[in-house]
Short mmCIF file of N, CA and C in Angstrom, two decimals:
data_model
loop_
_atom_site.label_atom_id
_atom_site.label_comp_id
_atom_site.label_asym_id
_atom_site.label_seq_id
_atom_site.Cartn_x
_atom_site.Cartn_y
_atom_site.Cartn_z
N MET A 186 -19.87 -35.59 -26.00
CA MET A 186 -21.07 -34.93 -25.53
C MET A 186 -22.21 -35.36 -26.44
N ARG A 187 -23.20 -35.95 -25.87
CA ARG A 187 -24.36 -36.36 -26.67
C ARG A 187 -25.24 -35.15 -26.92
N THR A 188 -25.59 -34.95 -28.19
CA THR A 188 -26.36 -33.77 -28.58
C THR A 188 -27.69 -34.11 -29.22
N ALA A 189 -28.03 -35.39 -29.32
CA ALA A 189 -29.27 -35.79 -30.00
C ALA A 189 -30.52 -35.38 -29.22
N ASN A 190 -30.45 -35.45 -27.90
CA ASN A 190 -31.62 -35.11 -27.09
C ASN A 190 -31.60 -33.63 -26.73
N LEU A 191 -32.70 -32.97 -26.94
CA LEU A 191 -32.81 -31.54 -26.62
C LEU A 191 -33.31 -31.40 -25.19
N THR A 192 -32.36 -31.41 -24.25
CA THR A 192 -32.69 -31.23 -22.84
C THR A 192 -31.76 -30.18 -22.26
N ASN A 193 -32.04 -29.76 -21.04
CA ASN A 193 -31.15 -28.82 -20.37
C ASN A 193 -30.00 -29.52 -19.66
N ASP A 194 -30.02 -30.86 -19.60
CA ASP A 194 -28.92 -31.62 -19.04
C ASP A 194 -27.84 -31.81 -20.10
N THR A 195 -26.63 -32.12 -19.66
CA THR A 195 -25.54 -32.43 -20.56
C THR A 195 -25.03 -33.83 -20.24
N GLU A 196 -25.01 -34.70 -21.25
CA GLU A 196 -24.50 -36.05 -21.08
C GLU A 196 -23.13 -36.15 -21.74
N LEU A 197 -22.14 -36.52 -20.94
CA LEU A 197 -20.78 -36.70 -21.42
C LEU A 197 -20.43 -38.18 -21.40
N VAL A 198 -19.74 -38.64 -22.45
CA VAL A 198 -19.37 -40.05 -22.58
C VAL A 198 -17.91 -40.10 -23.02
N TRP A 199 -17.13 -41.03 -22.45
CA TRP A 199 -15.73 -41.17 -22.82
C TRP A 199 -15.31 -42.63 -22.67
N GLU A 200 -14.13 -42.94 -23.20
CA GLU A 200 -13.55 -44.28 -23.05
C GLU A 200 -12.65 -44.28 -21.83
N ARG A 201 -12.69 -45.39 -21.09
CA ARG A 201 -11.85 -45.52 -19.90
C ARG A 201 -10.39 -45.66 -20.32
N GLY A 202 -9.52 -44.95 -19.62
CA GLY A 202 -8.09 -45.04 -19.88
C GLY A 202 -7.52 -46.38 -19.41
N PRO A 203 -6.41 -46.83 -20.00
CA PRO A 203 -5.83 -48.13 -19.67
C PRO A 203 -4.87 -48.12 -18.47
N GLU A 204 -4.62 -46.97 -17.89
CA GLU A 204 -3.64 -46.86 -16.82
C GLU A 204 -4.04 -47.72 -15.62
N PRO A 205 -3.09 -48.51 -15.07
CA PRO A 205 -3.43 -49.40 -13.96
C PRO A 205 -3.76 -48.67 -12.66
N ASP A 206 -3.28 -47.43 -12.50
CA ASP A 206 -3.55 -46.68 -11.27
C ASP A 206 -4.68 -45.66 -11.43
N LEU A 207 -5.48 -45.80 -12.49
CA LEU A 207 -6.60 -44.89 -12.71
C LEU A 207 -7.63 -45.05 -11.59
N ALA A 208 -7.96 -43.95 -10.93
CA ALA A 208 -8.92 -43.99 -9.83
C ALA A 208 -10.30 -43.50 -10.25
N GLY A 209 -10.38 -42.65 -11.27
CA GLY A 209 -11.67 -42.14 -11.69
C GLY A 209 -11.52 -40.88 -12.52
N TYR A 210 -12.63 -40.14 -12.61
CA TYR A 210 -12.69 -38.97 -13.48
C TYR A 210 -13.38 -37.82 -12.79
N GLU A 211 -13.08 -36.62 -13.27
CA GLU A 211 -13.77 -35.40 -12.87
C GLU A 211 -14.35 -34.75 -14.12
N VAL A 212 -15.54 -34.19 -13.97
CA VAL A 212 -16.10 -33.32 -14.99
C VAL A 212 -15.88 -31.90 -14.49
N VAL A 213 -15.34 -31.07 -15.36
CA VAL A 213 -15.09 -29.67 -15.01
C VAL A 213 -15.88 -28.78 -15.97
N TRP A 214 -16.16 -27.56 -15.54
CA TRP A 214 -16.82 -26.61 -16.44
C TRP A 214 -16.50 -25.19 -16.01
N ARG A 215 -16.78 -24.28 -16.93
CA ARG A 215 -16.56 -22.86 -16.71
C ARG A 215 -17.51 -22.08 -17.60
N GLU A 216 -17.77 -20.86 -17.21
CA GLU A 216 -18.55 -19.96 -18.05
C GLU A 216 -17.77 -19.73 -19.34
N THR A 217 -18.45 -19.40 -20.39
CA THR A 217 -17.78 -19.20 -21.68
C THR A 217 -16.82 -18.01 -21.66
N THR A 218 -16.99 -17.13 -20.71
CA THR A 218 -16.11 -15.96 -20.61
C THR A 218 -14.95 -16.16 -19.65
N ASP A 219 -14.93 -17.28 -18.92
CA ASP A 219 -13.84 -17.56 -17.97
C ASP A 219 -12.68 -18.26 -18.67
N SER A 220 -11.48 -18.00 -18.21
CA SER A 220 -10.30 -18.65 -18.80
C SER A 220 -9.84 -19.86 -18.00
N ASP A 221 -10.32 -20.01 -16.77
CA ASP A 221 -9.95 -21.14 -15.91
C ASP A 221 -11.19 -21.95 -15.55
N TRP A 222 -10.96 -23.23 -15.25
CA TRP A 222 -12.06 -24.09 -14.79
C TRP A 222 -12.49 -23.62 -13.42
N THR A 223 -13.77 -23.40 -13.24
CA THR A 223 -14.27 -22.84 -11.98
C THR A 223 -15.08 -23.83 -11.16
N HIS A 224 -15.50 -24.94 -11.79
CA HIS A 224 -16.32 -25.94 -11.09
C HIS A 224 -15.83 -27.33 -11.46
N ARG A 225 -16.04 -28.28 -10.54
CA ARG A 225 -15.69 -29.66 -10.84
C ARG A 225 -16.57 -30.60 -10.02
N ILE A 226 -16.80 -31.77 -10.59
CA ILE A 226 -17.54 -32.83 -9.90
C ILE A 226 -16.76 -34.12 -10.08
N ASP A 227 -16.49 -34.81 -8.99
CA ASP A 227 -15.87 -36.13 -9.04
C ASP A 227 -16.98 -37.11 -9.41
N VAL A 228 -16.85 -37.77 -10.57
CA VAL A 228 -17.89 -38.69 -11.01
C VAL A 228 -17.51 -40.14 -10.82
N GLY A 229 -16.30 -40.42 -10.35
CA GLY A 229 -15.87 -41.78 -10.05
C GLY A 229 -15.31 -42.50 -11.26
N ASP A 230 -15.16 -43.81 -11.12
CA ASP A 230 -14.58 -44.65 -12.17
C ASP A 230 -15.70 -45.11 -13.10
N VAL A 231 -16.17 -44.18 -13.91
CA VAL A 231 -17.29 -44.42 -14.83
C VAL A 231 -16.89 -43.89 -16.21
N THR A 232 -17.72 -44.13 -17.20
CA THR A 232 -17.44 -43.63 -18.55
C THR A 232 -18.57 -42.77 -19.09
N THR A 233 -19.46 -42.34 -18.22
CA THR A 233 -20.53 -41.43 -18.62
C THR A 233 -20.98 -40.62 -17.40
N ALA A 234 -21.43 -39.41 -17.65
CA ALA A 234 -21.95 -38.56 -16.58
C ALA A 234 -23.00 -37.63 -17.16
N VAL A 235 -24.06 -37.40 -16.40
CA VAL A 235 -25.09 -36.45 -16.78
C VAL A 235 -25.02 -35.30 -15.79
N ILE A 236 -24.80 -34.11 -16.33
CA ILE A 236 -24.65 -32.91 -15.51
C ILE A 236 -25.88 -32.03 -15.72
N ASP A 237 -26.41 -31.51 -14.63
CA ASP A 237 -27.64 -30.71 -14.66
C ASP A 237 -27.33 -29.26 -15.05
N LEU A 238 -26.70 -29.11 -16.23
CA LEU A 238 -26.39 -27.80 -16.81
C LEU A 238 -26.54 -27.88 -18.31
N SER A 239 -26.98 -26.80 -18.92
CA SER A 239 -27.14 -26.78 -20.37
C SER A 239 -25.79 -26.72 -21.07
N LYS A 240 -25.61 -27.54 -22.08
CA LYS A 240 -24.39 -27.54 -22.89
C LYS A 240 -24.23 -26.25 -23.68
N ASP A 241 -25.27 -25.43 -23.73
CA ASP A 241 -25.22 -24.17 -24.46
C ASP A 241 -24.64 -23.02 -23.65
N ASN A 242 -24.54 -23.19 -22.33
CA ASN A 242 -24.18 -22.06 -21.47
C ASN A 242 -22.77 -22.10 -20.88
N VAL A 243 -22.11 -23.26 -20.92
CA VAL A 243 -20.78 -23.39 -20.32
C VAL A 243 -19.90 -24.28 -21.20
N PHE A 244 -18.59 -24.22 -20.95
CA PHE A 244 -17.65 -25.16 -21.55
C PHE A 244 -17.42 -26.30 -20.58
N PHE A 245 -17.47 -27.54 -21.07
CA PHE A 245 -17.23 -28.72 -20.25
C PHE A 245 -15.90 -29.35 -20.61
N GLY A 246 -15.38 -30.12 -19.67
CA GLY A 246 -14.19 -30.92 -19.91
C GLY A 246 -14.20 -32.12 -18.98
N VAL A 247 -13.36 -33.11 -19.30
CA VAL A 247 -13.22 -34.31 -18.47
C VAL A 247 -11.73 -34.53 -18.24
N ARG A 248 -11.37 -34.94 -17.02
CA ARG A 248 -9.98 -35.29 -16.75
C ARG A 248 -9.91 -36.52 -15.84
N ALA A 249 -8.86 -37.29 -16.01
CA ALA A 249 -8.62 -38.49 -15.21
C ALA A 249 -7.90 -38.12 -13.92
N ILE A 250 -8.10 -38.97 -12.91
CA ILE A 250 -7.41 -38.83 -11.63
C ILE A 250 -6.80 -40.18 -11.29
N ASP A 251 -5.51 -40.19 -10.88
CA ASP A 251 -4.90 -41.46 -10.52
C ASP A 251 -5.04 -41.71 -9.02
N ALA A 252 -4.55 -42.85 -8.58
CA ALA A 252 -4.71 -43.27 -7.19
C ALA A 252 -4.03 -42.30 -6.21
N ASP A 253 -3.03 -41.56 -6.65
CA ASP A 253 -2.34 -40.59 -5.79
C ASP A 253 -2.96 -39.20 -5.86
N GLY A 254 -4.03 -39.03 -6.64
CA GLY A 254 -4.70 -37.74 -6.74
C GLY A 254 -4.19 -36.83 -7.84
N HIS A 255 -3.26 -37.32 -8.67
CA HIS A 255 -2.78 -36.51 -9.79
C HIS A 255 -3.85 -36.43 -10.86
N ARG A 256 -4.01 -35.25 -11.44
CA ARG A 256 -5.04 -35.01 -12.45
C ARG A 256 -4.40 -34.85 -13.83
N SER A 257 -5.04 -35.41 -14.82
CA SER A 257 -4.56 -35.26 -16.20
C SER A 257 -4.98 -33.89 -16.73
N PRO A 258 -4.43 -33.50 -17.88
CA PRO A 258 -4.96 -32.31 -18.55
C PRO A 258 -6.43 -32.54 -18.92
N VAL A 259 -7.17 -31.48 -19.00
CA VAL A 259 -8.60 -31.56 -19.34
C VAL A 259 -8.76 -31.81 -20.84
N THR A 260 -9.70 -32.68 -21.16
CA THR A 260 -10.06 -32.95 -22.55
C THR A 260 -11.43 -32.35 -22.82
N PHE A 261 -11.54 -31.63 -23.93
CA PHE A 261 -12.82 -31.04 -24.32
C PHE A 261 -13.65 -32.09 -25.06
N PRO A 262 -14.96 -32.15 -24.80
CA PRO A 262 -15.81 -33.12 -25.51
C PRO A 262 -16.11 -32.68 -26.94
N ARG A 263 -16.41 -33.65 -27.78
CA ARG A 263 -16.88 -33.42 -29.14
C ARG A 263 -18.37 -33.78 -29.19
N PRO A 264 -19.13 -33.13 -30.03
CA PRO A 264 -20.55 -33.52 -30.18
C PRO A 264 -20.67 -34.94 -30.71
N GLN A 265 -21.62 -35.69 -30.14
CA GLN A 265 -21.93 -37.05 -30.57
C GLN A 265 -23.44 -37.13 -30.73
N ARG A 266 -23.88 -37.48 -31.91
CA ARG A 266 -25.32 -37.44 -32.19
C ARG A 266 -26.06 -38.73 -31.88
N ASP A 267 -25.40 -39.84 -31.63
CA ASP A 267 -26.15 -41.08 -31.34
C ASP A 267 -26.34 -41.32 -29.89
#
């Protein structure tokens, strides 16, 4: 999660997985009081996404999707200042 820019958007960046059947990624989020992911956006086979939500108000995560639609466990982002 890029934190250098003070905006209401959230920019997430990750490394592409090496799996040959990788189809893309989803960004998921939830309110800080929720225990389950309540929203998701399919962002495709990319390594960055900008979400029109403040990083201060929700928890974000990223997960991979394979060609058969199987989803990986969600990974939480770490702050990145550059």
